[in-house]
PDB file of C-alpha atoms in Angstrom:
ATOM      1  CA  MET A 521     -71.547  44.553  35.048  1.00 42.00           C
ATOM      2  CA  LEU A 522     -68.035  45.696  34.511  1.00 39.00           C
ATOM      3  CA  PHE A 523     -66.771  42.498  36.155  1.00 40.00           C
ATOM      4  CA  ARG A 524     -68.948  40.355  33.909  1.00 41.00           C
ATOM      5  CA  HIS A 525     -67.761  42.289  30.921  1.00 41.00           C
ATOM      6  CA  HIS A 526     -64.123  41.528  31.809  1.00 42.00           C
ATOM      7  CA  ILE A 527     -64.899  37.847  32.334  1.00 43.00           C
ATOM      8  CA  THR A 528     -66.668  37.676  28.993  1.00 44.00           C
ATOM      9  CA  ASN A 529     -63.723  39.287  27.226  1.00 47.00           C
ATOM     10  CA  ALA A 530     -61.334  36.890  28.921  1.00 45.00           C
ATOM     11  CA  ILE A 531     -63.396  33.885  27.790  1.00 46.00           C
ATOM     12  CA  ILE A 532     -63.512  35.231  24.235  1.00 46.00           C
ATOM     13  CA  VAL A 533     -59.741  35.777  24.190  1.00 42.00           C
ATOM     14  CA  ALA A 534     -59.106  32.274  25.597  1.00 47.00           C
ATOM     15  CA  ALA A 535     -61.386  30.743  22.985  1.00 46.00           C
ATOM     16  CA  ALA A 536     -59.612  32.630  20.245  1.00 44.00           C
ATOM     17  CA  VAL A 537     -56.191  31.541  21.506  1.00 43.00           C
ATOM     18  CA  PHE A 538     -57.368  27.927  21.715  1.00 45.00           C
ATOM     19  CA  SER A 539     -58.791  28.088  18.207  1.00 47.00           C
ATOM     20  CA  MET A 540     -55.564  29.568  16.877  1.00 45.00           C
ATOM     21  CA  SER A 541     -53.479  26.939  18.637  1.00 45.00           C
ATOM     22  CA  CYS A 542     -55.627  24.165  17.201  1.00 46.00           C
ATOM     23  CA  SER A 543     -55.324  25.685  13.753  1.00 43.00           C
ATOM     24  CA  LYS A 544     -51.551  26.010  14.135  1.00 40.00           C
ATOM     25  CA  SER A 545     -51.352  22.425  15.369  1.00 43.00           C
ATOM     26  CA  LYS A 546     -53.251  21.203  12.324  1.00 43.00           C
ATOM     27  CA  ASN A 547     -51.055  23.278  10.035  1.00 41.00           C
ATOM     28  CA  ALA A 548     -47.905  22.004  11.751  1.00 39.00           C
ATOM     29  CA  THR A 549     -49.111  18.420  11.348  1.00 42.00           C
ATOM     30  CA  ALA A 550     -49.795  18.973   7.686  1.00 39.00           C
ATOM     31  CA  LYS A 551     -46.424  20.646   7.204  1.00 37.00           C
ATOM     32  CA  ALA A 552     -44.661  17.802   9.031  1.00 39.00           C
ATOM     33  CA  ALA A 553     -46.326  15.249   6.793  1.00 39.00           C
ATOM     34  CA  ALA A 554     -45.347  17.204   3.721  1.00 36.00           C
ATOM     35  CA  TYR A 555     -41.795  17.575   4.994  1.00 35.00           C
ATOM     36  CA  GLU A 556     -41.569  13.845   5.640  1.00 42.00           C
ATOM     37  CA  SER A 557     -42.750  13.141   2.110  1.00 38.00           C
ATOM     38  CA  PHE A 558     -40.619  15.645   0.227  1.00 34.00           C
ATOM     39  CA  ALA A 559     -37.507  16.191   2.387  1.00 40.00           C
ATOM     40  CA  MET A 560     -36.368  12.682   3.381  1.00 43.00           C
ATOM     41  CA  ALA A 561     -33.409  12.832   1.045  1.00 40.00           C
ATOM     42  CA  GLU A 562     -32.317  16.212   2.425  1.00 41.00           C
ATOM     43  CA  GLU A 563     -32.437  14.784   5.948  1.00 43.00           C
ATOM     44  CA  ALA A 564     -30.338  11.860   4.733  1.00 43.00           C
ATOM     45  CA  ASP A 565     -27.797  14.311   3.340  1.00 45.00           C
ATOM     46  CA  SER A 566     -27.634  16.150   6.669  1.00 43.00           C
ATOM     47  CA  LEU A 567     -27.107  12.824   8.413  1.00 45.00           C
ATOM     48  CA  PHE A 568     -24.174  12.151   6.098  1.00 46.00           C
ATOM     49  CA  GLU A 569     -22.590  15.498   6.889  1.00 43.00           C
ATOM     50  CA  GLU A 570     -23.169  15.194  10.619  1.00 43.00           C
ATOM     51  CA  THR A 571     -21.730  11.718  10.952  1.00 47.00           C
ATOM     52  CA  GLU A 572     -18.737  12.436   8.729  1.00 44.00           C
ATOM     53  CA  VAL A 573     -17.944  15.618  10.666  1.00 36.00           C
ATOM     54  CA  LYS A 574     -18.154  13.776  13.964  1.00 41.00           C
ATOM     55  CA  SER A 575     -15.878  11.068  12.612  1.00 43.00           C
ATOM     56  CA  ASP A 576     -13.358  13.643  11.344  1.00 37.00           C
ATOM     57  CA  PHE A 577     -13.296  15.448  14.712  1.00 34.00           C
ATOM     58  CA  ALA A 578     -12.792  12.138  16.494  1.00 39.00           C
ATOM     59  CA  ASN A 579      -9.902  11.282  14.177  1.00 42.00           C
ATOM     60  CA  LYS A 580      -8.208  14.628  14.918  1.00 36.00           C
ATOM     61  CA  GLY A 581      -8.340  14.026  18.665  1.00 40.00           C
ATOM     62  CA  TYR A 582     -11.018  16.608  19.580  1.00 33.00           C
ATOM     63  CA  LYS A 583     -13.115  15.794  22.594  1.00 38.00           C
ATOM     64  CA  PRO A 584     -16.546  17.161  23.437  1.00 38.00           C
ATOM     65  CA  THR A 585     -16.815  19.573  26.343  1.00 38.00           C
ATOM     66  CA  GLY A 586     -18.869  18.656  29.376  1.00 37.00           C
ATOM     67  CA  PRO A 587     -18.566  16.885  32.702  1.00 40.00           C
ATOM     68  CA  ALA A 588     -15.294  15.139  33.280  1.00 41.00           C
ATOM     69  CA  SER A 589     -16.989  11.825  34.051  1.00 41.00           C
ATOM     70  CA  SER A 590     -18.487  11.600  30.542  1.00 42.00           C
ATOM     71  CA  ASP A 591     -15.400  12.939  28.707  1.00 47.00           C
ATOM     72  CA  VAL A 592     -12.909  10.338  29.862  1.00 45.00           C
ATOM     73  CA  GLU A 593     -12.305   7.856  27.062  1.00 56.00           C
ATOM     74  CA  PRO A 594     -11.533   4.231  27.904  1.00 61.00           C
ATOM     75  CA  THR A 595      -7.912   3.196  27.480  1.00 73.00           C
ATOM     76  CA  LYS A 596      -7.402   1.772  24.003  1.00 80.00           C
ATOM     77  CA  GLU A 597      -5.597  -1.507  23.617  1.00 87.00           C
ATOM     78  CA  ARG A 598      -2.504  -0.981  21.517  1.00 91.00           C
ATOM     79  CA  LYS A 599      -2.596  -2.685  18.124  1.00 93.00           C
ATOM     80  CA  LEU A 600       0.706  -3.789  16.554  1.00 94.00           C
ATOM     81  CA  VAL A 601       1.595  -5.488  13.298  1.00 95.00           C
ATOM     82  CA  ARG A 602       4.732  -7.517  13.966  1.00 95.00           C
ATOM     83  CA  THR A 603       7.042  -9.061  11.379  1.00 95.00           C
ATOM     84  CA  GLY A 604      10.289 -10.963  11.620  1.00 95.00           C
ATOM     85  CA  ASN A 605      13.016 -12.087   9.206  1.00 95.00           C
ATOM     86  CA  ILE A 606      15.686 -14.696   9.827  1.00 94.00           C
ATOM     87  CA  GLN A 607      18.327 -16.273   7.603  1.00 94.00           C
ATOM     88  CA  LEU A 608      19.687 -19.695   8.562  1.00 93.00           C
ATOM     89  CA  GLU A 609      22.368 -22.084   7.376  1.00 92.00           C
ATOM     90  CA  VAL A 610      21.082 -25.648   7.678  1.00 92.00           C
ATOM     91  CA  ASP A 611      22.308 -29.167   6.883  1.00 87.00           C
ATOM     92  CA  SER A 612      19.137 -30.349   5.110  1.00 88.00           C
ATOM     93  CA  LEU A 613      16.431 -28.330   3.398  1.00 89.00           C
ATOM     94  CA  ALA A 614      13.881 -31.154   3.458  1.00 89.00           C
ATOM     95  CA  LYS A 615      14.289 -31.757   7.192  1.00 90.00           C
ATOM     96  CA  THR A 616      14.159 -28.027   7.898  1.00 91.00           C
ATOM     97  CA  ASN A 617      10.957 -27.654   5.897  1.00 91.00           C
ATOM     98  CA  GLY A 618       9.223 -30.432   7.847  1.00 92.00           C
ATOM     99  CA  ALA A 619      10.537 -29.192  11.190  1.00 92.00           C
ATOM    100  CA  VAL A 620       9.353 -25.631  10.539  1.00 93.00           C
ATOM    101  CA  GLN A 621       5.837 -26.815   9.649  1.00 92.00           C
ATOM    102  CA  SER A 622       5.594 -28.848  12.871  1.00 93.00           C
ATOM    103  CA  TRP A 623       7.039 -25.946  14.859  1.00 94.00           C
ATOM    104  CA  ALA A 624       4.495 -23.487  13.412  1.00 94.00           C
ATOM    105  CA  THR A 625       1.599 -25.841  14.235  1.00 94.00           C
ATOM    106  CA  SER A 626       2.811 -26.271  17.814  1.00 94.00           C
ATOM    107  CA  LEU A 627       2.674 -22.486  18.291  1.00 93.00           C
ATOM    108  CA  GLY A 628      -0.833 -22.223  16.866  1.00 94.00           C
ATOM    109  CA  GLY A 629       0.322 -20.916  13.506  1.00 94.00           C
ATOM    110  CA  TYR A 630       0.625 -22.182   9.963  1.00 94.00           C
ATOM    111  CA  VAL A 631       2.851 -22.018   6.887  1.00 94.00           C
ATOM    112  CA  ALA A 632       1.460 -19.428   4.480  1.00 92.00           C
ATOM    113  CA  ASN A 633       3.745 -20.338   1.560  1.00 92.00           C
ATOM    114  CA  SER A 634       7.114 -21.924   0.860  1.00 90.00           C
ATOM    115  CA  SER A 635       9.471 -22.397  -2.084  1.00 91.00           C
ATOM    116  CA  GLU A 636      12.651 -24.396  -2.616  1.00 86.00           C
ATOM    117  CA  SER A 637      15.298 -24.164  -5.311  1.00 83.00           C
ATOM    118  CA  GLY A 638      18.624 -25.954  -5.344  1.00 79.00           C
ATOM    119  CA  THR A 639      20.465 -24.988  -2.203  1.00 84.00           C
ATOM    120  CA  TRP A 640      18.005 -22.605  -0.562  1.00 89.00           C
ATOM    121  CA  LEU A 641      14.552 -22.683   1.007  1.00 92.00           C
ATOM    122  CA  SER A 642      12.109 -19.819   1.681  1.00 94.00           C
ATOM    123  CA  ILE A 643       9.168 -20.184   4.107  1.00 94.00           C
ATOM    124  CA  SER A 644       6.577 -17.613   5.193  1.00 95.00           C
ATOM    125  CA  VAL A 645       4.952 -18.475   8.543  1.00 95.00           C
ATOM    126  CA  ARG A 646       1.972 -16.879  10.331  1.00 96.00           C
ATOM    127  CA  ILE A 647       2.207 -17.113  14.132  1.00 94.00           C
ATOM    128  CA  PRO A 648      -0.216 -15.759  16.773  1.00 95.00           C
ATOM    129  CA  SER A 649       1.136 -12.400  17.898  1.00 94.00           C
ATOM    130  CA  ASP A 650       1.173 -13.508  21.532  1.00 93.00           C
ATOM    131  CA  ASN A 651       3.718 -16.209  20.591  1.00 94.00           C
ATOM    132  CA  PHE A 652       5.862 -14.015  18.338  1.00 94.00           C
ATOM    133  CA  ASP A 653       8.744 -13.454  20.776  1.00 93.00           C
ATOM    134  CA  GLU A 654       8.892 -17.142  21.675  1.00 93.00           C
ATOM    135  CA  ALA A 655       8.846 -18.065  18.004  1.00 93.00           C
ATOM    136  CA  MET A 656      11.714 -15.743  17.075  1.00 93.00           C
ATOM    137  CA  SER A 657      13.865 -16.943  19.976  1.00 91.00           C
ATOM    138  CA  SER A 658      13.310 -20.628  19.144  1.00 92.00           C
ATOM    139  CA  LEU A 659      14.171 -20.400  15.441  1.00 90.00           C
ATOM    140  CA  GLY A 660      17.879 -20.718  16.147  1.00 88.00           C
ATOM    141  CA  LYS A 661      17.462 -24.447  16.817  1.00 91.00           C
ATOM    142  CA  PHE A 662      16.948 -25.136  13.102  1.00 91.00           C
ATOM    143  CA  GLY A 663      20.466 -24.088  12.098  1.00 90.00           C
ATOM    144  CA  ARG A 664      23.142 -21.443  12.329  1.00 92.00           C
ATOM    145  CA  THR A 665      21.685 -17.924  12.361  1.00 92.00           C
ATOM    146  CA  LEU A 666      23.218 -15.702   9.683  1.00 93.00           C
ATOM    147  CA  SER A 667      20.971 -12.678  10.212  1.00 93.00           C
ATOM    148  CA  ARG A 668      17.705 -11.737  11.906  1.00 92.00           C
ATOM    149  CA  SER A 669      15.474  -8.679  12.246  1.00 94.00           C
ATOM    150  CA  VAL A 670      12.217  -7.754  14.005  1.00 94.00           C
ATOM    151  CA  ASN A 671       9.810  -4.967  13.104  1.00 95.00           C
ATOM    152  CA  SER A 672       6.696  -3.646  14.899  1.00 93.00           C
ATOM    153  CA  LYS A 673       4.254  -1.222  13.263  1.00 94.00           C
ATOM    154  CA  ASP A 674       1.772   0.633  15.475  1.00 94.00           C
ATOM    155  CA  VAL A 675      -1.682   0.668  13.809  1.00 94.00           C
ATOM    156  CA  THR A 676      -3.717   1.589  16.900  1.00 93.00           C
ATOM    157  CA  GLU A 677      -5.136   4.832  15.506  1.00 93.00           C
ATOM    158  CA  GLN A 678      -5.801   3.255  12.124  1.00 93.00           C
ATOM    159  CA  PHE A 679      -7.658   0.329  13.727  1.00 94.00           C
ATOM    160  CA  TYR A 680      -9.944   2.371  15.981  1.00 94.00           C
ATOM    161  CA  ASP A 681     -10.555   4.986  13.300  1.00 94.00           C
ATOM    162  CA  LEU A 682     -11.718   2.257  10.934  1.00 94.00           C
ATOM    163  CA  GLU A 683     -13.831   0.687  13.678  1.00 94.00           C
ATOM    164  CA  THR A 684     -15.549   4.045  14.327  1.00 94.00           C
ATOM    165  CA  ARG A 685     -16.216   4.596  10.646  1.00 95.00           C
ATOM    166  CA  ILE A 686     -17.762   1.145  10.315  1.00 95.00           C
ATOM    167  CA  LYS A 687     -20.142   1.842  13.204  1.00 95.00           C
ATOM    168  CA  THR A 688     -21.051   5.196  11.659  1.00 94.00           C
ATOM    169  CA  LYS A 689     -21.784   3.593   8.300  1.00 93.00           C
ATOM    170  CA  GLU A 690     -23.939   0.943  10.008  1.00 93.00           C
ATOM    171  CA  VAL A 691     -25.998   3.702  11.671  1.00 93.00           C
ATOM    172  CA  MET A 692     -26.341   5.444   8.294  1.00 91.00           C
ATOM    173  CA  LEU A 693     -27.495   2.201   6.706  1.00 91.00           C
ATOM    174  CA  GLU A 694     -30.122   1.626   9.380  1.00 92.00           C
ATOM    175  CA  ARG A 695     -31.434   5.181   9.144  1.00 91.00           C
ATOM    176  CA  LEU A 696     -31.594   5.123   5.357  1.00 89.00           C
ATOM    177  CA  ASN A 697     -33.502   1.832   5.413  1.00 90.00           C
ATOM    178  CA  GLY A 698     -36.005   3.509   7.710  1.00 89.00           C
ATOM    179  CA  TYR A 699     -36.319   6.470   5.342  1.00 87.00           C
ATOM    180  CA  LEU A 700     -36.806   4.137   2.399  1.00 86.00           C
ATOM    181  CA  ALA A 701     -39.583   2.242   4.188  1.00 88.00           C
ATOM    182  CA  ASN A 702     -41.483   5.498   4.830  1.00 86.00           C
ATOM    183  CA  ALA A 703     -40.795   7.163   1.483  1.00 82.00           C
ATOM    184  CA  LYS A 704     -43.950   8.189  -0.410  1.00 84.00           C
ATOM    185  CA  ASP A 705     -42.415   9.828  -3.441  1.00 86.00           C
ATOM    186  CA  ILE A 706     -40.623   8.038  -6.277  1.00 89.00           C
ATOM    187  CA  SER A 707     -37.902  10.675  -6.544  1.00 87.00           C
ATOM    188  CA  ASP A 708     -37.204  10.368  -2.814  1.00 83.00           C
ATOM    189  CA  MET A 709     -37.020   6.576  -3.093  1.00 88.00           C
ATOM    190  CA  ILE A 710     -34.557   6.765  -5.981  1.00 90.00           C
ATOM    191  CA  LYS A 711     -32.345   9.237  -4.151  1.00 89.00           C
ATOM    192  CA  ILE A 712     -32.385   7.233  -0.916  1.00 88.00           C
ATOM    193  CA  GLU A 713     -31.669   3.966  -2.758  1.00 90.00           C
ATOM    194  CA  SER A 714     -28.681   5.628  -4.412  1.00 91.00           C
ATOM    195  CA  LYS A 715     -27.363   6.664  -1.002  1.00 90.00           C
ATOM    196  CA  LEU A 716     -28.043   3.152   0.301  1.00 91.00           C
ATOM    197  CA  ASN A 717     -25.951   1.611  -2.481  1.00 93.00           C
ATOM    198  CA  ASP A 718     -23.060   4.008  -1.764  1.00 93.00           C
ATOM    199  CA  VAL A 719     -23.153   3.364   1.985  1.00 92.00           C
ATOM    200  CA  THR A 720     -23.420  -0.415   1.496  1.00 93.00           C
ATOM    201  CA  SER A 721     -20.438  -0.406  -0.868  1.00 94.00           C
ATOM    202  CA  ASP A 722     -18.359   1.715   1.527  1.00 94.00           C
ATOM    203  CA  LEU A 723     -19.337  -0.489   4.473  1.00 94.00           C
ATOM    204  CA  GLU A 724     -18.327  -3.703   2.693  1.00 95.00           C
ATOM    205  CA  SER A 725     -15.003  -2.158   1.673  1.00 95.00           C
ATOM    206  CA  MET A 726     -14.307  -0.994   5.243  1.00 95.00           C
ATOM    207  CA  LYS A 727     -15.191  -4.403   6.681  1.00 95.00           C
ATOM    208  CA  GLY A 728     -12.782  -6.032   4.221  1.00 95.00           C
ATOM    209  CA  ARG A 729     -10.010  -3.658   5.290  1.00 95.00           C
ATOM    210  CA  MET A 730     -10.809  -4.328   8.938  1.00 95.00           C
ATOM    211  CA  LYS A 731     -10.639  -8.079   8.351  1.00 95.00           C
ATOM    212  CA  ARG A 732      -7.213  -7.828   6.701  1.00 95.00           C
ATOM    213  CA  LEU A 733      -5.908  -5.452   9.364  1.00 94.00           C
ATOM    214  CA  SER A 734      -7.198  -7.664  12.188  1.00 94.00           C
ATOM    215  CA  SER A 735      -5.520 -10.667  10.579  1.00 94.00           C
ATOM    216  CA  GLN A 736      -2.201  -8.815  10.464  1.00 94.00           C
ATOM    217  CA  ILE A 737      -2.608  -7.805  14.120  1.00 94.00           C
ATOM    218  CA  ASP A 738      -3.652 -11.218  15.394  1.00 95.00           C
ATOM    219  CA  PHE A 739      -1.052 -13.182  13.406  1.00 95.00           C
ATOM    220  CA  ALA A 740       2.549 -12.024  13.027  1.00 95.00           C
ATOM    221  CA  THR A 741       4.487 -12.893   9.875  1.00 95.00           C
ATOM    222  CA  ILE A 742       7.925 -14.508  10.015  1.00 95.00           C
ATOM    223  CA  GLU A 743       9.979 -14.903   6.831  1.00 95.00           C
ATOM    224  CA  ILE A 744      12.485 -17.767   7.091  1.00 94.00           C
ATOM    225  CA  SER A 745      15.310 -18.190   4.586  1.00 94.00           C
ATOM    226  CA  ALA A 746      17.400 -21.362   4.856  1.00 92.00           C
ATOM    227  CA  GLN A 747      20.448 -22.270   2.778  1.00 91.00           C
ATOM    228  CA  LEU A 748      22.941 -25.096   2.634  1.00 89.00           C
ATOM    229  CA  PRO A 749      26.642 -24.588   3.422  1.00 87.00           C
ATOM    230  CA  PRO A 750      28.989 -23.895   0.482  1.00 81.00           C
ATOM    231  CA  ASN A 751      29.857 -26.911  -1.727  1.00 74.00           C
ATOM    232  CA  LYS A 752      27.062 -28.968  -0.170  1.00 77.00           C
ATOM    233  CA  THR A 753      23.904 -30.391  -1.662  1.00 73.00           C
ATOM    234  CA  GLU A 754      20.915 -32.147  -0.168  1.00 68.00           C
ATOM    235  CA  ASP A 755      22.714 -35.488  -0.736  1.00 65.00           C
ATOM    236  CA  GLY A 756      25.913 -34.440   1.000  1.00 62.00           C
ATOM    237  CA  PHE A 757      29.238 -32.742   0.304  1.00 59.00           C
ATOM    238  CA  ALA A 758      29.840 -31.868  -3.344  1.00 57.00           C
ATOM    239  CA  LEU A 759      33.304 -31.499  -4.934  1.00 52.00           C
ATOM    240  CA  PRO A 760      33.867 -28.494  -7.150  1.00 59.00           C
ATOM    241  CA  ASP A 761      32.938 -29.169 -10.770  1.00 62.00           C
ATOM    242  CA  ALA A 762      36.444 -29.390 -12.239  1.00 67.00           C
ATOM    243  CA  ARG A 763      35.214 -30.391 -15.686  1.00 72.00           C
ATOM    244  CA  GLY A 764      32.817 -27.482 -15.797  1.00 72.00           C
ATOM    245  CA  LYS A 765      35.479 -25.038 -14.599  1.00 76.00           C
ATOM    246  CA  PHE A 766      37.954 -26.282 -17.270  1.00 78.00           C
ATOM    247  CA  ARG A 767      35.275 -25.989 -19.932  1.00 83.00           C
ATOM    248  CA  GLU A 768      34.554 -22.457 -18.785  1.00 85.00           C
ATOM    249  CA  PHE A 769      38.294 -21.612 -18.909  1.00 84.00           C
ATOM    250  CA  VAL A 770      38.671 -22.891 -22.477  1.00 85.00           C
ATOM    251  CA  GLY A 771      35.526 -21.042 -23.482  1.00 88.00           C
ATOM    252  CA  ASN A 772      36.922 -17.773 -22.106  1.00 90.00           C
ATOM    253  CA  ILE A 773      40.177 -18.235 -24.063  1.00 90.00           C
ATOM    254  CA  LEU A 774      38.327 -18.956 -27.301  1.00 89.00           C
ATOM    255  CA  GLU A 775      36.099 -15.932 -26.706  1.00 91.00           C
ATOM    256  CA  PHE A 776      39.197 -13.746 -26.231  1.00 90.00           C
ATOM    257  CA  PHE A 777      40.765 -14.843 -29.561  1.00 88.00           C
ATOM    258  CA  VAL A 778      37.474 -14.445 -31.393  1.00 90.00           C
ATOM    259  CA  VAL A 779      37.154 -10.883 -30.095  1.00 91.00           C
ATOM    260  CA  LEU A 780      40.792 -10.190 -31.052  1.00 88.00           C
ATOM    261  CA  LEU A 781      40.182 -11.534 -34.572  1.00 88.00           C
ATOM    262  CA  PHE A 782      37.199  -9.248 -35.042  1.00 86.00           C
ATOM    263  CA  ILE A 783      39.251  -6.276 -33.847  1.00 89.00           C
ATOM    264  CA  VAL A 784      41.916  -7.045 -36.491  1.00 85.00           C
ATOM    265  CA  LEU A 785      39.223  -7.365 -39.145  1.00 86.00           C
ATOM    266  CA  TYR A 786      37.699  -4.032 -38.149  1.00 83.00           C
ATOM    267  CA  ILE A 787      41.148  -2.412 -38.367  1.00 84.00           C
ATOM    268  CA  ALA A 788      41.777  -3.972 -41.763  1.00 80.00           C
ATOM    269  CA  VAL A 789      38.407  -2.957 -43.169  1.00 82.00           C
ATOM    270  CA  PHE A 790      38.136   0.537 -41.714  1.00 81.00           C
ATOM    271  CA  GLY A 791      41.741   1.378 -40.780  1.00 78.00           C
ATOM    272  CA  ALA A 792      43.447   0.811 -44.148  1.00 76.00           C
ATOM    273  CA  PRO A 793      41.280   3.325 -46.059  1.00 81.00           C
ATOM    274  CA  ILE A 794      41.815   5.877 -43.331  1.00 83.00           C
ATOM    275  CA  VAL A 795      45.590   5.399 -43.537  1.00 80.00           C
ATOM    276  CA  LEU A 796      45.542   5.705 -47.329  1.00 80.00           C
ATOM    277  CA  VAL A 797      43.462   8.896 -47.202  1.00 80.00           C
ATOM    278  CA  GLY A 798      45.873  10.344 -44.659  1.00 77.00           C
ATOM    279  CA  ALA A 799      48.887   9.471 -46.799  1.00 75.00           C
ATOM    280  CA  LEU A 800      47.313  11.073 -49.869  1.00 75.00           C
ATOM    281  CA  PHE A 801      46.553  14.241 -47.952  1.00 74.00           C
ATOM    282  CA  PHE A 802      50.172  14.425 -46.718  1.00 73.00           C
ATOM    283  CA  TRP A 803      51.526  13.865 -50.243  1.00 71.00           C
ATOM    284  CA  LEU A 804      49.322  16.620 -51.658  1.00 70.00           C
ATOM    285  CA  CYS A 805      50.169  19.121 -48.972  1.00 72.00           C
ATOM    286  CA  PHE A 806      53.716  18.388 -47.930  1.00 67.00           C
ATOM    287  CA  GLY A 807      55.071  15.705 -50.288  1.00 65.00           C
ATOM    288  CA  LYS A 808      56.525  15.989 -53.780  1.00 63.00           C
ATOM    289  CA  LEU A 809      53.496  17.890 -55.001  1.00 61.00           C
ATOM    290  CA  GLY A 810      53.702  20.069 -51.895  1.00 65.00           C
ATOM    291  CA  LEU A 811      50.848  22.475 -52.530  1.00 67.00           C
ATOM    292  CA  VAL A 812      51.000  23.923 -49.061  1.00 65.00           C
ATOM    293  CA  ARG A 813      54.804  24.073 -49.174  1.00 67.00           C
ATOM    294  CA  ARG A 814      54.745  25.955 -52.478  1.00 70.00           C
ATOM    295  CA  LEU A 815      52.115  28.378 -51.173  1.00 71.00           C
ATOM    296  CA  PHE A 816      54.277  29.260 -48.183  1.00 69.00           C
ATOM    297  CA  ALA A 817      57.306  29.662 -50.477  1.00 71.00           C
ATOM    298  CA  LYS A 818      55.462  32.172 -52.699  1.00 72.00           C
ATOM    299  CA  LEU A 819      54.294  34.171 -49.667  1.00 73.00           C
ATOM    300  CA  ARG A 820      57.836  34.311 -48.356  1.00 73.00           C
ATOM    301  CA  ALA A 821      59.161  35.445 -51.742  1.00 73.00           C
ATOM    302  CA  LYS A 822      56.664  38.314 -51.914  1.00 72.00           C
ATOM    303  CA  LYS A 823      57.670  39.553 -48.476  1.00 71.00           C
ATOM    304  CA  GLU A 824      61.316  39.608 -49.493  1.00 63.00           C
TER     305      GLU A 824
END
């Protein structure tokens, strides 16, 4: 009887535990549904914080702890923005302009912009970065090199940081779209749509920056300045403009005498009254009237 009594108690306890577990399961399901309905936006906020923190730690060089095989990052390809400047003295600006355009095309590049004025020519060329060194070394064939410079800017960290942020924003966008599809409350939908607009705007901006940065990496920029030799035009050698120089000389002489005349006039207009006032002051103080002289004479007489 005692054994049966124990078995009965055990069955009752098991049934009670089962009933409680079922009740808890139902309550948990109901709570989960309520949480999904009312807390989607909060989960979206936590996603924002988590992804941004991960991105910030990655940017600062922190690495997660764990097995060595999973911690080793792949070697990043170095990203460089290369620019070059060269100044040339050429015999013909028109021929140089045409030759540079053909040269840029042969290297897989193109002329971004050019301008010409009188005796000089300026051309901006975009060349594939792989052909940059060859391009700079071959520019000397267009004329006499007056100056040249090369600059390389390392944008590796900037490139991969931007790439990581774009991927993070894409994950955010996908998750938020999923939240929006399952949203059951108007306030949640409005909040999630607001986050979606912000993420979409940020993503488009980042993709635009990535496009510009990739263009600068893939295509180097070379600024070419070409000028004609002194006293030479596009049509040939040009004699100094003797007539113009003589005209300039006469103009300088006339300008000198005009300035001198105005100086004399200023002296006559403003100097004469000043001289007259000075003479009057001297006459009153030390001249025939001699007020100051008489005053000193009286003082001397009193002392005696």
